[in-house]
Coordinates of C-alpha atoms and ligand atoms in Angstrom, one line a residue:
M1 CA -108.5 46.4 95.2
K2 CA -105.3 44.8 94.0
T3 CA -104.6 44.9 90.3
Q4 CA -101.1 43.3 90.7
G5 CA -99.2 46.1 89.1
S6 CA -101.1 46.0 85.8
R7 CA -102.5 49.0 84.1
L8 CA -106.1 49.2 83.1
I9 CA -107.0 49.6 79.4
I10 CA -110.6 50.7 79.0
V11 CA -112.2 50.2 75.6
S12 CA -115.6 51.6 74.7
N13 CA -117.3 52.6 71.5
R14 CA -117.0 56.3 72.5
L15 CA -114.1 58.1 74.2
P16 CA -115.1 59.7 77.5
I17 CA -114.9 63.2 76.0
V18 CA -117.1 65.9 74.6
L19 CA -116.0 67.6 71.4
T20 CA -117.5 70.9 70.5
Q21 CA -116.9 73.2 67.6
G22 CA -116.9 76.9 68.4
E23 CA -118.3 79.7 66.2
N24 CA -114.7 80.3 64.8
G25 CA -114.7 76.7 63.7
Q26 CA -112.1 75.6 66.3
W27 CA -112.7 72.4 68.1
S28 CA -112.5 72.2 71.9
I29 CA -112.5 69.1 74.1
E30 CA -113.8 68.5 77.6
P31 CA -113.4 65.4 79.8
G32 CA -116.7 63.5 79.8
S33 CA -118.9 63.1 82.9
G34 CA -121.0 60.1 83.9
G35 CA -120.8 57.2 86.3
L36 CA -118.4 55.1 84.3
V37 CA -115.8 57.9 83.9
T38 CA -116.1 58.8 87.6
A39 CA -115.5 55.2 88.7
L40 CA -112.7 54.4 86.4
V41 CA -110.7 57.6 86.5
P42 CA -109.3 57.1 90.0
I43 CA -108.0 53.6 89.0
L44 CA -106.7 54.9 85.7
R45 CA -104.9 57.7 87.6
N46 CA -103.4 55.4 90.3
R47 CA -102.4 52.5 88.1
G48 CA -101.9 54.4 84.9
G49 CA -104.0 53.5 82.0
V50 CA -105.4 54.2 78.6
W51 CA -109.0 54.8 77.4
I52 CA -109.5 53.7 73.8
G53 CA -112.6 54.6 71.8
W54 CA -114.1 56.5 68.9
S55 CA -114.2 60.3 69.0
G56 CA -117.5 60.5 67.2
M57 CA -115.9 62.2 64.2
V58 CA -115.4 60.4 60.9
E59 CA -112.1 60.3 59.1
E60 CA -113.5 62.4 56.2
E61 CA -113.9 65.3 58.6
N62 CA -110.1 65.6 58.8
V63 CA -109.9 66.9 62.4
D64 CA -106.5 66.5 63.9
L65 CA -107.4 64.8 67.2
E66 CA -103.9 64.2 68.5
E67 CA -103.3 67.7 70.0
L68 CA -106.9 67.9 71.3
L69 CA -106.6 64.6 73.0
A70 CA -103.2 65.4 74.5
D71 CA -104.8 68.5 76.0
A72 CA -107.7 66.5 77.5
T73 CA -105.3 63.9 78.8
K74 CA -103.4 66.6 80.7
K75 CA -106.7 67.5 82.5
S76 CA -107.9 63.9 83.1
G77 CA -104.7 62.2 84.1
Y78 CA -104.9 59.2 81.8
T79 CA -104.2 58.7 78.1
L80 CA -106.9 58.8 75.4
K81 CA -106.3 56.9 72.2
P82 CA -108.8 57.2 69.3
A83 CA -110.0 54.5 67.0
S84 CA -111.1 56.2 63.8
L85 CA -114.1 55.3 61.7
T86 CA -115.0 56.2 58.1
A87 CA -118.4 57.5 57.2
E88 CA -119.3 54.1 55.8
E89 CA -118.1 52.4 59.0
K90 CA -120.2 54.8 61.1
S91 CA -123.2 53.9 59.0
K92 CA -122.8 50.1 58.9
F93 CA -121.0 49.4 62.2
Y94 CA -122.6 52.0 64.5
Y95 CA -126.0 52.7 63.0
G96 CA -126.2 49.3 61.2
F97 CA -125.0 46.3 63.1
S98 CA -125.0 47.9 66.6
N99 CA -128.2 49.8 66.5
E100 CA -130.3 48.1 63.8
I101 CA -129.5 44.6 64.9
I102 CA -128.0 44.1 68.3
W103 CA -129.8 46.9 70.1
P104 CA -133.3 45.9 69.1
L105 CA -132.6 42.1 69.3
F106 CA -131.1 42.2 72.8
H107 CA -134.0 44.3 74.0
D108 CA -136.4 41.5 72.7
L109 CA -137.6 43.6 69.8
Q110 CA -136.7 41.3 66.9
S111 CA -139.3 42.7 64.5
R112 CA -137.3 46.0 64.5
C113 CA -134.1 44.2 63.3
N114 CA -132.6 44.8 59.9
F115 CA -130.3 41.7 59.4
D116 CA -128.3 43.3 56.5
P117 CA -125.3 41.0 55.8
T118 CA -123.0 43.9 54.9
Y119 CA -123.5 45.2 58.5
W120 CA -121.8 42.0 59.8
L121 CA -118.8 42.4 57.5
V122 CA -118.2 46.0 58.6
Y123 CA -118.8 45.1 62.3
Q124 CA -116.0 42.6 62.1
S125 CA -113.6 45.0 60.4
V126 CA -114.3 47.8 62.8
N127 CA -113.7 45.4 65.8
H128 CA -110.4 44.5 64.1
K129 CA -109.6 48.2 63.8
F130 CA -110.2 48.6 67.6
A131 CA -108.0 45.5 68.3
R132 CA -105.2 47.1 66.3
V133 CA -105.3 50.3 68.3
I134 CA -105.4 48.3 71.5
A135 CA -102.4 46.1 70.5
E136 CA -100.4 49.3 69.7
N137 CA -101.0 50.7 73.1
I138 CA -100.7 47.8 75.6
K139 CA -97.9 46.4 77.8
E140 CA -97.6 42.8 78.7
K141 CA -99.4 42.8 82.1
D142 CA -102.2 45.2 81.3
F143 CA -105.8 44.2 81.9
I144 CA -108.0 45.1 79.0
W145 CA -111.7 45.9 79.9
V146 CA -114.0 46.2 76.8
H147 CA -117.4 47.7 77.2
D148 CA -120.7 46.9 75.4
Y149 CA -122.3 45.5 72.4
H150 CA -120.5 47.5 69.8
L151 CA -117.3 45.5 70.6
M152 CA -118.2 41.9 71.2
N153 CA -115.6 40.7 68.7
V154 CA -112.6 42.6 70.0
A155 CA -111.1 39.7 72.1
K156 CA -111.3 37.4 69.1
E157 CA -109.5 39.9 67.0
L158 CA -106.9 40.5 69.6
R159 CA -106.2 36.8 70.0
A160 CA -105.9 36.5 66.2
I161 CA -103.1 39.1 66.3
G162 CA -101.3 37.3 69.1
V163 CA -102.4 39.3 72.2
T164 CA -102.4 37.1 75.3
S165 CA -103.3 39.6 78.0
K166 CA -106.4 39.1 80.2
I167 CA -109.4 40.6 78.6
G168 CA -112.8 41.4 80.3
F169 CA -116.1 42.4 78.7
F170 CA -119.1 44.0 80.2
L171 CA -122.5 44.1 78.5
H172 CA -124.4 47.2 79.5
I173 CA -127.6 46.1 77.7
P174 CA -129.7 43.0 78.4
F175 CA -128.8 39.6 77.0
P176 CA -131.9 38.0 75.4
P177 CA -133.4 34.6 75.9
L178 CA -132.3 31.8 73.6
D179 CA -135.5 31.9 71.5
I180 CA -134.7 35.5 70.6
F181 CA -130.9 35.3 70.4
I182 CA -131.1 32.4 68.0
K183 CA -132.7 34.6 65.3
L184 CA -129.3 36.3 64.9
P185 CA -127.8 35.0 61.6
W186 CA -124.3 35.2 63.2
R187 CA -125.3 33.6 66.5
F188 CA -122.5 31.1 66.6
Q189 CA -119.8 33.6 65.6
V190 CA -121.0 36.0 68.3
L191 CA -121.0 33.4 71.0
H192 CA -117.6 32.1 70.0
A193 CA -116.3 35.6 69.9
L194 CA -117.6 36.3 73.4
L195 CA -115.9 33.1 74.7
E196 CA -112.5 34.6 73.7
Y197 CA -112.8 37.0 76.7
D198 CA -111.5 35.8 80.1
T199 CA -114.4 37.4 82.0
I200 CA -117.9 38.3 80.7
G201 CA -120.0 40.5 82.9
F202 CA -123.8 41.0 82.7
Q203 CA -126.0 43.4 84.5
T204 CA -128.3 40.8 86.1
L205 CA -128.6 37.1 86.9
R206 CA -131.4 36.9 84.3
D207 CA -129.0 38.1 81.5
R208 CA -126.3 35.7 82.7
H209 CA -128.8 32.9 82.8
N210 CA -129.9 33.7 79.2
F211 CA -126.3 33.7 78.0
V212 CA -125.6 30.4 79.8
Q213 CA -128.7 28.9 78.3
C214 CA -127.5 29.9 74.8
L215 CA -124.1 28.4 75.5
R216 CA -125.6 25.1 76.7
I217 CA -127.8 24.7 73.7
L218 CA -125.6 26.1 70.9
I219 CA -122.0 25.5 71.8
R220 CA -120.4 22.1 71.7
D221 CA -117.8 21.1 74.3
I222 CA -118.4 23.7 76.9
T223 CA -118.7 22.7 80.5
L224 CA -120.1 25.1 83.1
Y225 CA -119.2 25.1 86.8
G226 CA -120.1 27.0 89.9
K227 CA -122.9 28.9 91.4
G228 CA -123.3 32.3 92.9
Q229 CA -122.2 35.5 91.3
V230 CA -119.5 34.1 89.0
L231 CA -119.6 30.8 87.0
T232 CA -116.8 29.2 85.1
G233 CA -117.0 27.9 81.6
R234 CA -114.4 25.5 80.4
I235 CA -113.9 25.2 76.7
K236 CA -110.8 23.8 74.8
N237 CA -108.6 23.9 77.8
R238 CA -109.3 27.4 78.7
E239 CA -111.6 29.0 81.2
V240 CA -113.9 31.9 81.0
R241 CA -115.6 33.5 84.0
I242 CA -119.2 34.5 83.5
G243 CA -120.8 36.8 86.1
S244 CA -123.5 39.3 86.9
F245 CA -122.4 42.7 88.2
P246 CA -125.2 45.2 88.4
I247 CA -123.8 48.7 87.4
S248 CA -124.6 51.6 89.7
I249 CA -124.0 55.2 90.3
D250 CA -121.7 57.4 92.5
Y251 CA -124.3 57.5 95.2
R252 CA -122.5 59.8 97.5
A253 CA -121.8 62.3 94.8
F254 CA -125.5 62.4 93.8
A255 CA -126.7 62.6 97.4
K256 CA -124.2 65.4 98.1
Q257 CA -124.9 67.5 95.0
A258 CA -128.7 67.1 95.6
T259 CA -128.3 69.2 98.8
S260 CA -126.2 71.9 97.1
Q261 CA -127.5 75.4 97.2
E262 CA -128.0 75.6 93.5
V263 CA -130.0 72.4 93.2
C264 CA -132.1 73.3 96.3
E265 CA -132.9 76.7 94.8
R266 CA -133.8 75.3 91.4
A267 CA -135.9 72.6 93.0
R268 CA -137.8 75.2 95.1
C269 CA -138.6 77.2 91.9
L270 CA -139.9 74.1 90.2
R271 CA -142.1 73.3 93.2
E272 CA -143.4 76.8 93.3
A273 CA -144.3 76.7 89.7
L274 CA -146.3 73.4 90.2
L275 CA -147.8 74.3 93.5
N276 CA -150.3 71.8 95.1
C277 CA -149.5 69.1 92.6
H278 CA -147.8 65.8 93.0
I279 CA -144.9 65.9 90.5
I280 CA -144.4 62.6 88.6
L281 CA -141.1 62.5 86.7
G282 CA -140.0 60.6 83.6
V283 CA -136.4 61.0 82.3
D284 CA -135.4 59.1 79.3
R285 CA -133.2 59.2 76.2
L286 CA -135.4 59.2 73.1
D287 CA -135.5 55.4 72.5
Y288 CA -138.3 52.9 71.7
T289 CA -137.0 50.7 74.5
K290 CA -137.9 53.3 77.2
G291 CA -141.6 52.7 76.8
I292 CA -142.5 56.5 76.7
P293 CA -145.8 56.2 74.6
E294 CA -147.0 53.3 76.8
R295 CA -146.3 55.4 79.9
L296 CA -148.2 58.4 78.5
K297 CA -151.1 56.1 77.8
A298 CA -151.0 54.8 81.3
F299 CA -151.0 58.3 82.6
R300 CA -154.1 59.1 80.5
N301 CA -155.7 55.9 81.8
A302 CA -155.1 57.0 85.4
L303 CA -156.6 60.5 84.7
I304 CA -159.8 58.8 83.3
R305 CA -160.2 56.0 85.8
F306 CA -159.2 58.1 88.9
P307 CA -160.6 61.5 88.2
D308 CA -159.6 62.8 91.6
L309 CA -156.0 62.8 90.2
Q310 CA -157.0 65.7 87.9
R311 CA -155.5 69.0 89.1
K312 CA -153.6 66.9 91.7
V313 CA -150.8 65.4 89.6
T314 CA -148.5 66.7 86.9
L315 CA -146.3 64.5 84.8
V316 CA -143.0 66.1 83.9
Q317 CA -141.6 64.1 81.0
I318 CA -138.0 64.9 80.0
V319 CA -136.9 63.3 76.7
V320 CA -133.2 63.7 75.8
P321 CA -132.6 63.8 72.1
S322 CA -130.8 60.7 70.9
R323 CA -130.2 59.1 67.4
V324 CA -132.7 61.6 65.9
E325 CA -131.2 61.3 62.5
I326 CA -132.6 57.8 62.3
P327 CA -136.2 57.9 60.9
E328 CA -137.5 55.4 63.5
Y329 CA -136.4 57.7 66.3
Y330 CA -137.9 60.7 64.6
D331 CA -141.2 58.8 64.2
L332 CA -141.1 58.0 68.0
K333 CA -140.6 61.7 68.8
V334 CA -143.7 62.5 66.6
E335 CA -145.7 59.8 68.4
I336 CA -144.7 61.1 71.8
E337 CA -145.6 64.7 70.9
R338 CA -148.9 63.6 69.5
L339 CA -149.8 61.8 72.7
V340 CA -148.7 64.7 74.9
S341 CA -150.8 67.2 73.0
E342 CA -153.8 64.8 72.9
I343 CA -153.7 64.3 76.6
N344 CA -153.1 68.0 77.4
G345 CA -155.9 68.9 74.9
Q346 CA -158.3 66.5 76.6
F347 CA -157.6 67.4 80.3
T348 CA -156.1 70.8 80.7
Q349 CA -158.0 73.2 82.9
P350 CA -157.3 76.8 83.9
G351 CA -154.3 76.7 86.1
W352 CA -153.4 73.0 85.4
V353 CA -151.7 71.3 82.5
P354 CA -151.3 67.6 83.1
I355 CA -148.1 67.0 81.2
H356 CA -145.0 69.2 81.1
Y357 CA -142.9 68.0 78.2
I358 CA -139.2 68.8 77.7
F359 CA -137.3 67.7 74.7
R360 CA -133.7 68.6 75.3
S361 CA -130.7 67.6 77.4
L362 CA -130.5 69.3 80.8
E363 CA -127.5 70.5 82.8
R364 CA -126.7 68.2 85.6
T365 CA -127.9 70.6 88.3
E366 CA -131.2 71.1 86.5
L367 CA -131.7 67.3 86.2
L368 CA -131.0 66.9 89.9
A369 CA -133.4 69.7 90.7
Y370 CA -136.1 67.8 88.9
Y371 CA -135.2 64.6 90.8
R372 CA -135.4 66.6 94.1
A373 CA -138.7 68.3 93.2
A374 CA -140.5 65.1 92.0
D375 CA -142.6 63.1 94.4
I376 CA -142.8 60.1 92.2
A377 CA -140.4 58.7 89.5
L378 CA -142.1 56.8 86.7
V379 CA -139.4 54.5 85.2
T380 CA -141.1 52.1 82.8
P381 CA -138.8 50.9 80.1
L382 CA -140.0 47.9 78.0
K383 CA -136.6 46.4 78.7
D384 CA -133.4 48.0 80.0
G385 CA -129.9 46.7 80.9
M386 CA -130.1 48.5 84.3
N387 CA -131.5 52.0 84.2
L388 CA -129.4 54.5 86.1
V389 CA -132.1 57.2 86.3
A390 CA -134.0 55.0 88.8
K391 CA -130.9 54.8 91.1
E392 CA -130.1 58.5 90.7
Y393 CA -133.6 59.5 91.6
C394 CA -133.4 57.5 94.9
A395 CA -130.0 58.9 95.7
C396 CA -131.4 62.4 95.4
S397 CA -134.4 61.7 97.6
I398 CA -132.9 63.5 100.5
Y399 CA -136.0 63.4 102.7
G400 CA -136.5 59.7 101.9
D401 CA -140.2 60.0 101.3
D402 CA -140.5 59.7 97.5
V403 CA -141.8 56.8 95.5
L404 CA -140.2 54.9 92.7
I405 CA -142.4 53.1 90.2
L406 CA -140.2 50.7 88.2
S407 CA -140.6 48.4 85.3
E408 CA -140.0 44.8 86.2
F409 CA -138.1 44.6 82.9
A410 CA -135.4 47.1 83.9
G411 CA -132.3 45.4 85.2
A412 CA -132.6 47.6 88.3
A413 CA -135.7 45.8 89.3
A414 CA -133.8 42.8 90.4
Q415 CA -132.0 44.9 93.0
L416 CA -134.7 47.4 93.8
Q417 CA -137.8 45.2 93.9
R418 CA -138.3 45.4 97.7
G419 CA -138.6 49.2 97.7
A420 CA -140.0 50.1 94.3
L421 CA -143.6 49.6 93.1
L422 CA -142.9 47.1 90.3
V423 CA -145.1 47.3 87.1
N424 CA -145.4 45.6 83.8
P425 CA -144.9 48.6 81.3
Y426 CA -147.2 46.9 78.8
D427 CA -150.0 46.8 81.3
I428 CA -151.5 50.3 80.9
E429 CA -154.1 49.7 83.6
G430 CA -151.6 48.2 86.0
V431 CA -149.3 51.2 85.6
A432 CA -152.3 53.6 86.1
E433 CA -153.1 51.8 89.3
A434 CA -149.5 52.1 90.5
I435 CA -149.6 55.8 89.9
Y436 CA -152.8 56.1 91.9
R437 CA -151.3 54.0 94.7
A438 CA -148.1 56.0 94.8
V439 CA -150.0 59.3 95.0
N440 CA -152.1 58.0 97.9
M441 CA -149.3 56.1 99.7
S442 CA -148.9 56.8 103.4
Q443 CA -145.8 58.6 104.4
A444 CA -144.7 55.7 106.6
E445 CA -144.8 53.3 103.6
R446 CA -143.0 55.8 101.4
R447 CA -140.3 56.2 103.9
S448 CA -139.9 52.5 104.6
R449 CA -139.6 51.7 100.9
M450 CA -137.2 54.6 100.1
R451 CA -135.0 53.6 103.0
K452 CA -134.5 50.1 101.5
L453 CA -133.9 51.6 98.0
R454 CA -131.3 54.1 99.2
R455 CA -129.5 51.5 101.4
S456 CA -129.2 49.0 98.6
I457 CA -127.8 51.7 96.1
R458 CA -125.4 53.1 98.7
E459 CA -124.0 49.6 99.5
Q460 CA -123.6 48.6 95.9
D461 CA -122.5 51.8 94.2
I462 CA -120.4 52.3 91.1
F463 CA -117.1 51.7 93.0
W464 CA -118.4 48.4 94.3
W465 CA -119.3 47.5 90.7
V466 CA -115.8 48.2 89.3
D467 CA -114.2 46.4 92.2
S468 CA -116.4 43.3 91.9
F469 CA -115.8 43.0 88.2
L470 CA -112.0 43.4 88.5
Q471 CA -111.9 41.0 91.5
A472 CA -113.7 38.4 89.6
S473 CA -111.4 38.9 86.6
I474 CA -108.1 38.9 88.5
A475 CA -108.7 36.5 91.4
Q476 CA -106.6 33.3 90.9
H477 CA -109.2 30.8 91.8
L478 CA -112.9 30.6 92.0
D479 CA -114.2 27.8 94.0
D480 CA -114.9 24.7 91.9
F481 CA -118.4 23.4 92.0
P482 CA -120.1 20.4 90.3
P483 CA -121.5 21.2 86.8
L484 CA -124.9 23.0 86.8
E485 CA -127.8 20.7 87.1
G486 CA -130.7 20.5 84.8
Y487 CA -129.0 20.4 81.4
V488 CA -131.6 20.4 78.6
P489 CA -131.0 17.7 76.0
L490 CA -130.6 19.5 72.7
D491 CA -133.0 17.3 70.8
D492 CA -135.8 18.2 73.2
Y493 CA -135.2 21.8 72.9
L494 CA -134.4 22.8 69.3
P495 CA -134.1 19.8 67.1
Q496 CA -133.6 21.7 63.9
V497 CA -130.5 23.6 65.0
D498 CA -127.0 22.2 64.5
I499 CA -124.7 23.1 67.3
E500 CA -121.2 24.4 66.8
Ligands
GDG1 C1 -127.2 52.1 78.9 C2 -128.2 51.0 79.1 C3 -127.7 51.0 81.5 C4 -130.4 61.6 81.2 N1 -130.9 62.8 80.8 C5 -130.0 63.7 81.1 C6 -128.9 63.0 81.6 N2 -129.1 61.7 81.7 C7 -128.2 60.7 82.2 C8 -128.8 60.1 83.4 C9 -128.2 58.7 83.4 C10 -128.0 58.4 81.9 O1 -128.1 59.7 81.2 C11 -129.0 57.5 81.4 O2 -128.6 56.2 81.8 P1 -129.6 54.9 81.7 O3 -129.0 53.8 82.5 O4 -130.9 55.4 82.3 O5 -129.8 54.6 80.2 P2 -128.9 54.4 78.8 O6 -128.4 55.7 78.3 O7 -129.8 53.7 77.9 O8 -127.7 53.5 79.2 C12 -128.8 51.1 80.5 C13 -126.6 52.0 81.2 O9 -126.1 51.8 79.9 C14 -125.4 51.8 82.1 O10 -124.9 50.5 82.1 O11 -128.2 51.3 82.8 O12 -129.7 50.0 80.7 O13 -129.3 51.1 78.2 O14 -127.0 58.7 84.1 O15 -128.5 60.9 84.5 N3 -127.8 63.7 82.0 C15 -127.8 65.0 81.9 N4 -128.8 65.7 81.3 C16 -129.9 65.1 80.9 O16 -130.8 65.7 80.4 N5 -126.7 65.7 82.3

């Protein structure tokens, strides 16, 4: 991929590092792992580049990051620059605006939103802070790529301080339909801020469609052109590209590591421990969007309605601690644990426990061993930008005879619908039936489905994702097409709303 000599400036809420404090109080730093880092590091190394983000520490903790970051940079081959947050900013920008407003709203859960006006003020000032750090670290031709919902205002702040570089934005979470987005008290400000980017990327066509619909109804003087993966919006003599770019994984790395001796050995131990059982696997961060209680209820329903599943299936549910300091997340943990113990109390028999519940983060090899050992993955978020667990599970299905049950509301469903068993996660009986179907599926059908899944993930892996986003951002011309058909006259749609 040609980047025309420009460096890449990656901006995300968190830096791609892990900071740990030893028993002697000394901080150490390790380069982060994960798909985004894997995909971007080669480009950052080749072209030179900077990754800007928050370290996770607040200013009041007084940790001198400079030396630590310089050390990590030596190992990673690119420069890391911190944006610092105060304790109040962490509370109102990160926990507040990002996670009490945008996260629930964009996952269609408006009733969970806390539209506190002070959150918006701090969100703007933190985005301004990020913009200042970016401005201090860029050169003229650099391409700035901003990630995710914490930083929707960054391009606007950069333009305000005179930065003219190309700036792209990728939203990792869904973009909600108009009727939900419109509840946001700062809907116009957020849409206008997003339009300051040169490229806006969404996970799926559905997200892009929702965004375009919001533009068409709420923004004056925007004209939209094109069809296919990338559209063009024209507003006040400038153009913005709006595309869908489904994120993926480093397929080959997962497939390779899944056959490593350590993973095979661990997977064998797991299988031996759960002999004669179909292993059904759930892996999720602790989050209400992941649909874990609904999934447990569906599993209970399956055990009741299809009693021959008893002693024949074991659900391994891994929940990775996340945001546990927030009361809502703590309550979710309690609810999950209540359901697990109720179901185990109701069905356990000598030699068989229906649910194995793990509440901790696993090492990568252990996670891959679970992927390898499981016959069925149960991935049923209520809504999810993409869901990488679904893709990782398929990449690790080395014999190609496992089954993926996938929520139709995960972004991954758009790409994986031909191979997965799609379910509505709210439909307890439907999910129970899909479990029964997966357990009894013929080997020929399992193989045929998994072949499609693996091919699609292999062809559109994380490197394809980076490439297609950068191509769409940097290409000189996108073909011009007539304006989209089917404009909805504003008065027919939302007569009470003034457009901006
Ligand atoms: C957001 C969007 C979108 C999980 N448990 C362990 C562990 N993991 C890793 C998985 C996977 C990642 O965490 C989870 O990614 P998801 O995509 O499933 O979900 P979110 O964290 O909510 O991510 C999502 C994503 O951004 C990317 O755009 O797909 O929709 O919500 O990679 O492997 N890793 C280790 N131990 C664990 O116990 N090492």
